[in-house]
Coordinates of C-alpha atoms in Angstrom, one line a residue:
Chain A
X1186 CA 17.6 -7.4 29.6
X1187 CA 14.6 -7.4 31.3
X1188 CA 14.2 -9.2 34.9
X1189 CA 11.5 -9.4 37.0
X1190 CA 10.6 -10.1 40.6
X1191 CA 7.6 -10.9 43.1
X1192 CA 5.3 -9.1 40.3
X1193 CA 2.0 -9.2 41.7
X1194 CA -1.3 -7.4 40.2
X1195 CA -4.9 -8.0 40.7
X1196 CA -8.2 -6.4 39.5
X1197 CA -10.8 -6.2 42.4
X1198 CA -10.6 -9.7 43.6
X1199 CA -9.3 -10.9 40.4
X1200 CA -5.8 -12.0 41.2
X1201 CA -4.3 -11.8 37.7
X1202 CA -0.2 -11.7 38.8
X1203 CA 0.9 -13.6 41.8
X1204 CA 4.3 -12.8 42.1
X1205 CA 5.8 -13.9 39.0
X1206 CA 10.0 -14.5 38.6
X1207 CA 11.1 -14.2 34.9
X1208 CA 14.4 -12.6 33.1
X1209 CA 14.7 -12.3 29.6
X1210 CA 17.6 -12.1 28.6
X1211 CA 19.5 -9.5 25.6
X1212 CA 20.6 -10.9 22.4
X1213 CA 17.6 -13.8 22.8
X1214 CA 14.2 -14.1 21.6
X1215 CA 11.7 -15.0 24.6
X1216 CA 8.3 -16.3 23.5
X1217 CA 5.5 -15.4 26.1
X1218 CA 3.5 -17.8 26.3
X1219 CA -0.1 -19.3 28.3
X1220 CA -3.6 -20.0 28.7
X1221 CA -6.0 -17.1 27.9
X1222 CA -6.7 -15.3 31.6
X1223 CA -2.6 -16.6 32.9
X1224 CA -1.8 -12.8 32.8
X1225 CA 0.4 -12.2 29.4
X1226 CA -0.9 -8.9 28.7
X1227 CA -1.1 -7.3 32.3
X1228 CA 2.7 -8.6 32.3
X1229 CA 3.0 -6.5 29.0
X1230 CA 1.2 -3.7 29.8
X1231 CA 3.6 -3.5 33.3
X1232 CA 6.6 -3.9 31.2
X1233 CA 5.5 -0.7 29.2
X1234 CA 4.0 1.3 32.1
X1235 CA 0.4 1.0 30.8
X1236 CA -0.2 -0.6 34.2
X1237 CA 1.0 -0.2 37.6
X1238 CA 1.8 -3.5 39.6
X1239 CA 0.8 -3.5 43.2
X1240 CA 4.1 -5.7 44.1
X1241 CA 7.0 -6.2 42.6
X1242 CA 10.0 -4.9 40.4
X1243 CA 11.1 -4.8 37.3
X1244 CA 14.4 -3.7 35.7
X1245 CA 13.9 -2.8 31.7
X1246 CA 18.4 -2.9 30.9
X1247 CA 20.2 -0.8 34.1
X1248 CA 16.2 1.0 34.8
X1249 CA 14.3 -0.3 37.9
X1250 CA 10.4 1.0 36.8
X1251 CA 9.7 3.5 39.3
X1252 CA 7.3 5.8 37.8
X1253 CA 9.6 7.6 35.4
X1254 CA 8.8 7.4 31.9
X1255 CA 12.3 7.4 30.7
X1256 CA 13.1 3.6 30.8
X1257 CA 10.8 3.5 27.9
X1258 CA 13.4 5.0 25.7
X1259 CA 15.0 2.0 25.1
X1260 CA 12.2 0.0 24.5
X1261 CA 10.2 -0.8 21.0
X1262 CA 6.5 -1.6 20.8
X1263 CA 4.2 -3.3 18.5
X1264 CA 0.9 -3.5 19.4
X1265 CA -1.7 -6.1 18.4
X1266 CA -3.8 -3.9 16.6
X1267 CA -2.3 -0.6 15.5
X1268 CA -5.4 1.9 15.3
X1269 CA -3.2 4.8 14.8
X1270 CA -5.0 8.0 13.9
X1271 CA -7.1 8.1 10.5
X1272 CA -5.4 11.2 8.9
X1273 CA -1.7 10.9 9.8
X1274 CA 0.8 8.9 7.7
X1275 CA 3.3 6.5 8.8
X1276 CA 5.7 9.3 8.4
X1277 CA 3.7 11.9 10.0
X1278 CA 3.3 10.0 12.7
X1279 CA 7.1 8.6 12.8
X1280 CA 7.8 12.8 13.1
X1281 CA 5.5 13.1 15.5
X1282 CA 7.1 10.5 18.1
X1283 CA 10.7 11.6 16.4
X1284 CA 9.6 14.9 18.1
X1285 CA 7.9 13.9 21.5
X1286 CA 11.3 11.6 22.1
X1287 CA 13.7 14.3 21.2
X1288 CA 16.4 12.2 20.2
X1289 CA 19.2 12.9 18.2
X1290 CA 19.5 10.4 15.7
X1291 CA 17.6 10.1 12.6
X1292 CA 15.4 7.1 12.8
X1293 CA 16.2 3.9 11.3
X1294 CA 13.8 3.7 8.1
X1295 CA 15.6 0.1 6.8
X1296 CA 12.7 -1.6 7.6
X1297 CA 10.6 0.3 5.5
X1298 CA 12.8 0.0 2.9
X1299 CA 13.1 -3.8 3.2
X1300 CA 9.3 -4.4 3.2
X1301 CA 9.1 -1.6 0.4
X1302 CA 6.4 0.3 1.7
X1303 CA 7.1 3.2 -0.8
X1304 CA 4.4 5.9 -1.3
X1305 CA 2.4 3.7 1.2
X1306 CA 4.5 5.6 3.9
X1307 CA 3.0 8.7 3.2
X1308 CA -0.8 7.9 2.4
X1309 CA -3.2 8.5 5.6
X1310 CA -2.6 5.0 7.4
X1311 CA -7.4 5.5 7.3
X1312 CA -6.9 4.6 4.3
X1313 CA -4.2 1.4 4.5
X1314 CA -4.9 -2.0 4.8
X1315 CA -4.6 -4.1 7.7
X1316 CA -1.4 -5.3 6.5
X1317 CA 0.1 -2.1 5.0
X1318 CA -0.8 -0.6 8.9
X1319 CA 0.7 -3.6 10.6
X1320 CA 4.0 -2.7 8.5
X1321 CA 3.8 0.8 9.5
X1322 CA 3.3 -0.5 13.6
X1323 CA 6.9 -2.6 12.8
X1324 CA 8.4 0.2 11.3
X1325 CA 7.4 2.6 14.2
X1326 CA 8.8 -0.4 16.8
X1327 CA 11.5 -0.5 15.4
X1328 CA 12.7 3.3 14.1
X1329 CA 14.1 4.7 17.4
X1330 CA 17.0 1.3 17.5
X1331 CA 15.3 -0.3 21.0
X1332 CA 17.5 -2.0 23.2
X1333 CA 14.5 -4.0 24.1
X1334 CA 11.3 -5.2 21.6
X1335 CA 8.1 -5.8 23.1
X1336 CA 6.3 -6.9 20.2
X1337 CA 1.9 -8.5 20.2
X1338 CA 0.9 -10.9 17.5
X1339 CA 3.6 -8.9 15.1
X1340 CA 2.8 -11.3 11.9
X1341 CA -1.1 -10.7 12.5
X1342 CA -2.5 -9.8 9.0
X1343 CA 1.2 -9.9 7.1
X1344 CA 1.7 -11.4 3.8
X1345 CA 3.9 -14.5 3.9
X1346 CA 6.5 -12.1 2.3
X1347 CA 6.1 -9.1 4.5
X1348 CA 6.6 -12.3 7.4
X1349 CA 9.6 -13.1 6.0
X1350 CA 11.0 -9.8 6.4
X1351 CA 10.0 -9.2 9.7
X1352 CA 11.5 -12.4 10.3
X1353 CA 14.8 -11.8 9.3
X1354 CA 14.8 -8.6 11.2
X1355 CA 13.9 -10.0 14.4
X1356 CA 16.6 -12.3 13.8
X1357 CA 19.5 -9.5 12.9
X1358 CA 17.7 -7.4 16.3
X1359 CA 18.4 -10.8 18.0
X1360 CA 22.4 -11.3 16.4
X1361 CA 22.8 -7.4 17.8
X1362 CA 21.7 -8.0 21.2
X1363 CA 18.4 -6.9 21.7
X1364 CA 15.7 -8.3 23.9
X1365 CA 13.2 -9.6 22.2
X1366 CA 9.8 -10.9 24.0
X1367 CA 7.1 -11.9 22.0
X1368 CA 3.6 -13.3 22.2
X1369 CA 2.3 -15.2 19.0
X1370 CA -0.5 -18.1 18.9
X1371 CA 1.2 -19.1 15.3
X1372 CA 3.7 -21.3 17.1
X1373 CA 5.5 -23.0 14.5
X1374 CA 6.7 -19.5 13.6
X1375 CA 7.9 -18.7 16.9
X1376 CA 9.6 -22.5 16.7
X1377 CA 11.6 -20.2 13.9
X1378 CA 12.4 -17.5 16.1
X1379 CA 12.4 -17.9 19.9
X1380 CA 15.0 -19.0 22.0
X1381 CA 13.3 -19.2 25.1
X1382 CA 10.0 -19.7 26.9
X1383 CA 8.4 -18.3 29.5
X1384 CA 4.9 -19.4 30.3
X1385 CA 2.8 -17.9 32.2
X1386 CA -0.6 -19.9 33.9
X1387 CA -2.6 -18.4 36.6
X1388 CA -0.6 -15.5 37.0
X1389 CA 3.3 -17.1 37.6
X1390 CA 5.8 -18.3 35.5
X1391 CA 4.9 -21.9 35.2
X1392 CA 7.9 -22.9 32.5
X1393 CA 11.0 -20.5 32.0
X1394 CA 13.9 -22.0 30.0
X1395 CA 15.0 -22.9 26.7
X1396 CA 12.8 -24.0 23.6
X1397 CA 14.7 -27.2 23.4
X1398 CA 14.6 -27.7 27.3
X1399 CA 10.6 -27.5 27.2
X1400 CA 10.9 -29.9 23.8
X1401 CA 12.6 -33.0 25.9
X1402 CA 10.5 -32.1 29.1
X1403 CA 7.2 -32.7 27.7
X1404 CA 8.9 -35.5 24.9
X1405 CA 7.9 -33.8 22.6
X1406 CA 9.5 -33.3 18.8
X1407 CA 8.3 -29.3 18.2
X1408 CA 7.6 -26.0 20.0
X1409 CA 3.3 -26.4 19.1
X1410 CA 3.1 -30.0 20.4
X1411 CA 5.5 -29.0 23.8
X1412 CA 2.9 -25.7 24.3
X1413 CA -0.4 -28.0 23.5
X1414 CA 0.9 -30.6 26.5
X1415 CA 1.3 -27.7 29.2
X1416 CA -2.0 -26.5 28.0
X1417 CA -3.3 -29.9 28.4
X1418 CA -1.6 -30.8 31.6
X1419 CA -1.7 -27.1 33.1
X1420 CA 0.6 -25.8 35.5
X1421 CA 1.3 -29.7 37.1
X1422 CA 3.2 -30.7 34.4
X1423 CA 5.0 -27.3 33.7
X1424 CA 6.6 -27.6 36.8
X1425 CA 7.2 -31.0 37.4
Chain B
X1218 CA 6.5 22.5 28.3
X1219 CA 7.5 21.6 24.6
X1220 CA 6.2 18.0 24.7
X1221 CA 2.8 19.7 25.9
X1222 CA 3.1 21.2 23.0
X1223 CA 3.5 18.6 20.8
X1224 CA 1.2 16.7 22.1
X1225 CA -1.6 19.4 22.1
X1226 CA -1.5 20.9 18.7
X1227 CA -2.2 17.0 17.5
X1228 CA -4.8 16.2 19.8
X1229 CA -7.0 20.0 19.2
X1230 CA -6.6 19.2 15.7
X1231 CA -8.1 15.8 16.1
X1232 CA -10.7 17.4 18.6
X1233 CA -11.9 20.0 15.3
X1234 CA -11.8 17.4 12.6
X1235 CA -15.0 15.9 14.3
X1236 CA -17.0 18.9 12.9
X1237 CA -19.3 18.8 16.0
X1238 CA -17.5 22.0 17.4
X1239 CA -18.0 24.0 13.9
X1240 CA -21.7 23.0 14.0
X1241 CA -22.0 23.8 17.9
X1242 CA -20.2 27.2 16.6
X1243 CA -22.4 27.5 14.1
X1244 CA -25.7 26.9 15.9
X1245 CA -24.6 28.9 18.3
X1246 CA -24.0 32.4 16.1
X1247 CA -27.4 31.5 14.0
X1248 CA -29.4 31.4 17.1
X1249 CA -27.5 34.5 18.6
X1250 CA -28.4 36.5 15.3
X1251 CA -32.2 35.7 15.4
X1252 CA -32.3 36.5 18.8
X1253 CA -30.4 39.8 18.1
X1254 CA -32.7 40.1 14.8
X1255 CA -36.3 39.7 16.9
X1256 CA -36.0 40.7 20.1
X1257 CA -33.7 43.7 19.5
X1258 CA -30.5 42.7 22.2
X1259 CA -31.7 43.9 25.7
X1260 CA -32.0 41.9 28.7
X1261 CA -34.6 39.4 26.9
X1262 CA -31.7 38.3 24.0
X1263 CA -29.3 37.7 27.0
X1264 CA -30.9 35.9 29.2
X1265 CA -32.4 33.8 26.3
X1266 CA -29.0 33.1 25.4
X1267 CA -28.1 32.2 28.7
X1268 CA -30.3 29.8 28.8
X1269 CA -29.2 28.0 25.5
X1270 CA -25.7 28.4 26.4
X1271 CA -25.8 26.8 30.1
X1272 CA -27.7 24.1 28.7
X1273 CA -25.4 23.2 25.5
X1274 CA -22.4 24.1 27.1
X1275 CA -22.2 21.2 29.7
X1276 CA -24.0 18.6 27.3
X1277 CA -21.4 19.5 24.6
X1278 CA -18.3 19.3 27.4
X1279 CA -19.9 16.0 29.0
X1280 CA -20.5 14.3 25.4
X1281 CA -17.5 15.6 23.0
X1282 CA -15.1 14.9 26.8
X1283 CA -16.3 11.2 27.1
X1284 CA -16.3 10.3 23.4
X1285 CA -13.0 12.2 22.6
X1286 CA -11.4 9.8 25.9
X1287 CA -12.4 6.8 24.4
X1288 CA -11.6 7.7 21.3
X1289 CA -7.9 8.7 21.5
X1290 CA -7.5 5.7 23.5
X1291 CA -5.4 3.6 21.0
X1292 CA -3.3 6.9 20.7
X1293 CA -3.2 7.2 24.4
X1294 CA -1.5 3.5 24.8
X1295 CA 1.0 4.4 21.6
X1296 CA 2.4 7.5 23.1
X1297 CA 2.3 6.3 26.9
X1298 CA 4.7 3.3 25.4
X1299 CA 7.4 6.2 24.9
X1300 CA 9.2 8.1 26.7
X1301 CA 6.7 10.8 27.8
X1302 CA 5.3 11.7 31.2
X1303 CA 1.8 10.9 32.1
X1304 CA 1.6 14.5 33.4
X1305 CA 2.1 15.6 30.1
X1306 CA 0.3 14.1 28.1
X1307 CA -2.7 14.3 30.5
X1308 CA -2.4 18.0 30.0
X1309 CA -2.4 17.8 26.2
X1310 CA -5.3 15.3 25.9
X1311 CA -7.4 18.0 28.5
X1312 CA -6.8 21.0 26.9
X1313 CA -6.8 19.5 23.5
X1314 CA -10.3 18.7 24.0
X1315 CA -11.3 22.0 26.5
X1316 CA -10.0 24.6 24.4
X1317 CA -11.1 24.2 21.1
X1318 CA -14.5 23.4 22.5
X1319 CA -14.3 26.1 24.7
X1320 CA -13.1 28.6 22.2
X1321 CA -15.6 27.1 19.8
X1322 CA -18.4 27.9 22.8
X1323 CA -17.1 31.7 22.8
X1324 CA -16.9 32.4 18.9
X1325 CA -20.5 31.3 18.4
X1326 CA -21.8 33.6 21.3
X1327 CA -20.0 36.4 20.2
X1328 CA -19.8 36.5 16.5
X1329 CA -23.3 37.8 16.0
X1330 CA -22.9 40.3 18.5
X1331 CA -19.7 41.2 16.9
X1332 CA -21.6 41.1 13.5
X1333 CA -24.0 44.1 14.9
X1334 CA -21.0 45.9 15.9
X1335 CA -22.9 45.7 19.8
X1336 CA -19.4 44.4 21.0
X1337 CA -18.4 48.0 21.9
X1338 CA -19.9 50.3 24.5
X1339 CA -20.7 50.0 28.2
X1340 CA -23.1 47.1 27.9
X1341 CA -20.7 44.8 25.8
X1342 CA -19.0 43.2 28.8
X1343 CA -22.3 41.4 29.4
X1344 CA -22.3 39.4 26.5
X1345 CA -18.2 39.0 26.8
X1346 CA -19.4 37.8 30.6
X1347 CA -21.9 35.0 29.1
X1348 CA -18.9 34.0 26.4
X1349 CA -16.4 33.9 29.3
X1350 CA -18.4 31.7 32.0
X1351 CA -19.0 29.3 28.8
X1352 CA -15.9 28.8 28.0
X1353 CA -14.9 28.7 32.0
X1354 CA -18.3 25.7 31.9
X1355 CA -16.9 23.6 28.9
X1356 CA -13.1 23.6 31.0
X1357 CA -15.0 22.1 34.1
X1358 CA -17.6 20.0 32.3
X1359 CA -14.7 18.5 29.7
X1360 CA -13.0 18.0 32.9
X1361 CA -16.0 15.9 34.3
X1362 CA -16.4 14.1 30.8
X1363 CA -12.7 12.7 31.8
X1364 CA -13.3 11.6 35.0
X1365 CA -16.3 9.3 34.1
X1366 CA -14.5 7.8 30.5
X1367 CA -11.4 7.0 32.4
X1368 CA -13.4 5.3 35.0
X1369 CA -15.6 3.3 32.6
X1370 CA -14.0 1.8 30.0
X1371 CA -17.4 1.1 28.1
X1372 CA -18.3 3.5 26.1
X1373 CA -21.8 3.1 25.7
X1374 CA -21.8 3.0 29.7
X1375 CA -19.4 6.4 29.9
X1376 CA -21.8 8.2 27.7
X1377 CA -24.8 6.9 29.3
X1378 CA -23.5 8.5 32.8
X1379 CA -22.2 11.4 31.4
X1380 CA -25.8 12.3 29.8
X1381 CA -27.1 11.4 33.2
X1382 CA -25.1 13.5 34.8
X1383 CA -26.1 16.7 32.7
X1384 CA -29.5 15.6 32.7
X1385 CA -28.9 16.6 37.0
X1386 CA -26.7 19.3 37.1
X1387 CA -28.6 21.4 33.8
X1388 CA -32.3 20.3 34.5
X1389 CA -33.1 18.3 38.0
X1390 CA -31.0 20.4 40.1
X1391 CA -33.2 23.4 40.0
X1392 CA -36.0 21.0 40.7
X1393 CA -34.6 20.0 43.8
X1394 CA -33.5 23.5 44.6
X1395 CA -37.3 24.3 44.7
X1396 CA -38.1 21.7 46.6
X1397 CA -35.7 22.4 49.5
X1398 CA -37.1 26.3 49.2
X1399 CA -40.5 24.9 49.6
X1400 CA -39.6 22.2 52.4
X1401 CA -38.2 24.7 54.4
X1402 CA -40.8 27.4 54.9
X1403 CA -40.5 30.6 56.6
X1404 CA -36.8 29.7 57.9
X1405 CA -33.6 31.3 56.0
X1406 CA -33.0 29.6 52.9
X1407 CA -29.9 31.8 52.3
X1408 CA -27.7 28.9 53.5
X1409 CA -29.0 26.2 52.2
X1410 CA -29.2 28.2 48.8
X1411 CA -25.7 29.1 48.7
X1412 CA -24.8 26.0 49.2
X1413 CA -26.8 24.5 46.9
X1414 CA -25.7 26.9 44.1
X1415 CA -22.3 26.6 44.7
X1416 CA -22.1 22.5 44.7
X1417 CA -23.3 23.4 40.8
X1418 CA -21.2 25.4 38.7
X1419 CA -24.2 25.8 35.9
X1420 CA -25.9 27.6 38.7
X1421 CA -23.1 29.0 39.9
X1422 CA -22.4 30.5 36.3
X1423 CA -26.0 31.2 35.9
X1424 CA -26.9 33.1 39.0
X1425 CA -23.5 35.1 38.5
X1426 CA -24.0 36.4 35.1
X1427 CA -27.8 37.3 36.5
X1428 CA -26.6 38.9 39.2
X1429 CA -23.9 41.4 36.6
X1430 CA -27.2 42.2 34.9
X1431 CA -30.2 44.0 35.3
X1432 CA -32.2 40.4 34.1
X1433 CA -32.4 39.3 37.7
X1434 CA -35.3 42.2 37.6
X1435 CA -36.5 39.7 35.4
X1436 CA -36.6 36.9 37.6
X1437 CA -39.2 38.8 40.0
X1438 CA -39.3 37.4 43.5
X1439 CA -36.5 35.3 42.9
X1440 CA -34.2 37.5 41.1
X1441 CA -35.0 40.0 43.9
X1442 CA -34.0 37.4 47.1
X1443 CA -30.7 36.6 44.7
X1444 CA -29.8 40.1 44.6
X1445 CA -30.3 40.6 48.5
X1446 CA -29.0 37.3 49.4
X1447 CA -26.1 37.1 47.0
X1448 CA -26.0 40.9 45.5
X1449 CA -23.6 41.5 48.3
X1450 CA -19.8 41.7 47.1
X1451 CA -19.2 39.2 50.0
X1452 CA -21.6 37.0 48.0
X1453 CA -20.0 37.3 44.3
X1454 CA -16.8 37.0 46.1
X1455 CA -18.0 33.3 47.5
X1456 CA -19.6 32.5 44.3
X1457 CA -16.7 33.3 42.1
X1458 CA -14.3 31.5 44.3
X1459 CA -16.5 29.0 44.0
X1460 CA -16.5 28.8 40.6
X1461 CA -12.6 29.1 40.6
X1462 CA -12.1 25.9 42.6
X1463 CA -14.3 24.2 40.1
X1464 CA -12.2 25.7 37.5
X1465 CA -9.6 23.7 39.4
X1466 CA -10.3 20.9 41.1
X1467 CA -12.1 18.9 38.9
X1468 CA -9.2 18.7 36.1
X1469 CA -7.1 17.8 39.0
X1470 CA -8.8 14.9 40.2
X1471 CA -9.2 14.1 36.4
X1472 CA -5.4 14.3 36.2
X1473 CA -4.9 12.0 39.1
X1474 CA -7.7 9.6 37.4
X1475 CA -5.2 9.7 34.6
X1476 CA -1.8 9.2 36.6
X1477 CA -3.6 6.0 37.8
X1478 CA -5.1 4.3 35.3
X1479 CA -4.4 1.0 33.8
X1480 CA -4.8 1.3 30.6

C-alpha cells in the first residue's frame, strides 16, 4: 500500500505538488494519470526517494519515508527509458543489484523465462534493442518479488507479444497483492489493467477512485474517452 | 563498507573504459621521458613537469568529474531506486572517478623516472612529491567537477563552467596575483599572498613542491620572497593544512550536493 498526505513540492517558484491526498491500495492496479506539468513524475520520483518533498508524508507498506533508504526494499521499478550501462548484461547487472541488496533469496528469473529472453540475457544490453532492453528493465523490476511496483510507460517499445506477457504478469502481481501504480499514455491498455485512477492536475489529486466510477462520472463508455473529458474539462469537472 | 565496495569497483571500471585516463597516462610518461632524455633530470625536468602536471591535472579532474556525473546519471537513478544509502553510493561514484584518475595522474609522472631507475636515491622524493600533490589535485578538482554537474543538469552548461573554472584557478589566478603585488607597492604583500595562495590549491600545490626544491632558486626574486615569506616551517605548516582542508572540504560539500539533490 502506498498512502499519501499534504505532499507538497516546488521548484523555485514552480509549485509543482500542492499537497496532494492519494492511497493506492495492495492487490490493485492504480493508473497515474494527468496533464503534462500536473506533477506525475515529481510524485514518482518522491515515491522512490529520487526527490525530497518539502511537505508531506508518505507510507510505502508499514515505512513512513524518512530518509532511510530501506523502504525501497520492497519496491520494484521500471523506468521509462532504461539506459543501463553499455557493457553489462541483464545478468550482470541483475548480480550486481543481487549483491548491493543483500538479500537472501535467489531472484525470480520467471519473467525472463516467460518473455524468452534466452542468450539475450547475457549479451551487453549496448548492444540490445530497445525492446530486448525494455524486457531486461521488467525483469530487473520485478526479480527481487516487490511488494509494491512502480512502473513508467512499461509497454514503451514492446512487441505486441512481449505486451502480452508483461500483461499477464501485472495481472498475477495484482491477484498476489501487490501494489501496482502505473503511468501509461496507451489508455486502452491500462482500460485492461487498472483498477483505479488517480489523476493528478496542477499538482493535487483531481479524480481518485475506481475506473468504472470515473466511466459513469464523465458518461462516458471507456477509460480513453473518461481521461480525454477531464483533460478537456480540467480540474472543474474532475471534481465536481 | 561492502556496498562501497560494490559500488566502486563498477563505477572505476566504467571511469577506465573511457580511455581518456590511459591516454592522460600515456601523455604523461612520453612527455616525462623526453624531458628526462633532453634536459638530463635536474631542477629544469621538474619544474617543467610541474608545470604540465598543475595544468592537466585540474583540467582532466574538472572535465573527466563533470562528464563522468552526467554520465552515470541513468545508473545513479537505477541504484538510488534500491535499497542503498545516498552516503554510499556518493562515496563510490567520487572515488570511482578520483582514484583511477588520480592513480592514472601518478603512474604517468612516475613511470619514466622509474624507467631511468632515478626513483631511488636522496633526490627521488621530489618527483614522488610532484606524483603525490597530483594525485592530492585530481581528488580536489574531481571533487569540484561534482559540485558544478550536480548543480547543473545541462551538460553542455556543467562543462562550460567547469572549463571556466580551470581556465581561473590554472591561468587567471596568477594574473590577478600579480596584479595585487603590483597594486600594493612597498607595503607587505606577505598577507595578502598567503591568502591568496591558499584560496587556490594549484598554487598551493605549486608553491609547496617549489618550496621542497632547490627550483624556487629558479624563480629569482620571486622564488627568493617565497622562500623567506613561506620557507618558514610555520609557513609549510599553513600551506599544507591548507591543502588538507581542500583535500576535505570540497568532497564534503560535494557529498552534501549529493544527499540533496533531486534527481
Amino acid at each position: 500500500m502506498i498512502h499519501v498526505r499534504g505532499l507538497a513540492k516546488r521548484f523555485g517558484t514552480r509549485v509543482v505538488l500542492a499537497g496532494l491526498d492519494a492511497t493506492m491500495i495492495g492487490g490493485r492496479v492504480t493508473a497515474l494519470l494527468g496533464p503534462n506539468g500536473a506533477g506525475k513524475t515529481t510524485f514518482l520520483k518522491i515515491l522512490l526517494g529520487l526527490a525530497r518533498a518539502d511537505a508531506g508524508t508518505v507510507a510505502v507498506g508499514d515505512r513512513l519515508l524518512d530518509g532511510s533508504p530501506e523502504y525501497r526494499r520492497q519496491i520494484g521499478y521500471m523506468p521509462q527509458i532504461a539506459r543501463f550501462p553499455a557493457h553489462l548484461s541483464g545478468r550482470d547487472l541483475l548480480g550486481m543489484l543481487a549483491a548491493l541488496r543483500g538479500d537472501d533469496m535467489a531472484p525470480d528469473l520467471s519473467l525472463a523465462d516467460a518473455f524468452d529472453l534466452g542468450d539475450q540475457f547475457d549479451r551487453p544490453l549496448g548492444v540490445l534493442s530497445g525492446g530486448m532492453r525494455q524486457k531486461v528493465n521488467a525483469v530487473l523490476a520485478m526479480a527481487f518479488r516487490p511488494s509494491v511496483l512502480i512502473l513508467d510507460e512499461p509497454t514503451a517499445g514492446l512487441d505486441p507479444l512481449a505486451c502480452r506477457v508483461l500483461k499477464d504478469r501485472l495481472l498475477a502481481e495484482r491477484a498476489r497483492g501487490t501494489t501496482v501504480l502505473i503511468t501509461s499514455h496507451v489508455l486502452p491498455e491500462l482500460e485492461e489493467l487498472a483498477d483505479d485512477v488517480l489523476y493528478l492536475d496542477a499538482g493535487r489529486a483531481a479524480w481518485a477512485g475506481a475506473v468504472r466510477e470515473l466511466e459513469r462520472h464523465t458518461g462516458e463508455p471507456t477509460l480513453e474517452r473518461a481521461v480525454a473529458r477531464l483533460l478537456a474539462g480540467g480540474a472543474a469537472l474532475a471534481v465536481a | 563498507m561492502n556496498t562501497i565496495l560494490r559500488l566502486l569497483v563498477p563505477a572505476a571500471r566504467e571511469a577506465v573504459r573511457g580511455r581518456w585516463l590511459l591516454g592522460l597516462m600515456i601523455g604523461l610518461a612520453l612527455l616525462g621521458e623526453l624531458l628526462l632524455r633532453f634536459s638530463g633530470g635536474g631542477p629544469t625536468t621538474l619544474v617543467s613537469l610541474l608545470d604540465v602536471a598543475l595544468i592537466l591535472t585540474p583540467l582532466a579532474g574538472l572535465v573527466i568529474g563533470t562528464m563522468q556525473v552526467h554520465h552515470a546519471r541513468e545508473v545513479t537513478e537505477l541504484l538510488l531506486a534500491q535499497p542503498i544509502a545516498r552516503g554510499r553510493l556518493f562515496i563510490a561514484l567520487y572515488l570511482g572517478t578520483a582514484l583511477p584518475l588520480a592513480l592514472a595522474l601518478v603512474i604517468g609522472l612516475l613511470a619514466p623516472f622509474a624507467w631511468h631507475g632515478l626513483l631511488v636515491g636522496p633526490d627521488a622524493w621530489r618527483i614522488v612529491a610532484l606524483a603525490a600533490a597530483s594525485g592530492a589535485l585530481a581528488l580536489v578538482t574531481t571533487a569540484f567537477a561534482f559540485i558544478i554537474a550536480l548543480r547543473a543538469d545541462d551538460r553542455v552548461r556543467a562543462l562550460g563552467i567547469a572549463l571556466a573554472v580551470w581556465l581561473v584557478a590554472a591561468v587567471l589566478w596568477d594574473g590577478l596575483i600579480l596584479l595585487i603585488a603590483l597594486g600594493l607597492g612597498a607595503r607587505p604583500i606577505e598577507g595578502p599572498l598567503l591568502v591568496m595562495l591558499a584560496i587556490n590549491p594549484l598554487d598551493l600545490a605549486r608553491v609547496l613542491l617549489l618550496l621542497g626544491t632547490d627550483a624556487a632558486a629558479l624563480l629569482g626574486y620571486t622564488g627568493a620572497v617565497l622562500q623567506r615569506t613561506l620557507g618558514t616551517d610555520v609557513g609549510r605548516l599553513a600551506l599544507g593544512s591548507a591543502l588538507l582542508l581542500w583535500l576535505t572540504v570540497p568532497p564534503m560539500v560535494a557529498a552534501r550536493v549529493f544527499a540533496r539533490k533531486d534527481f
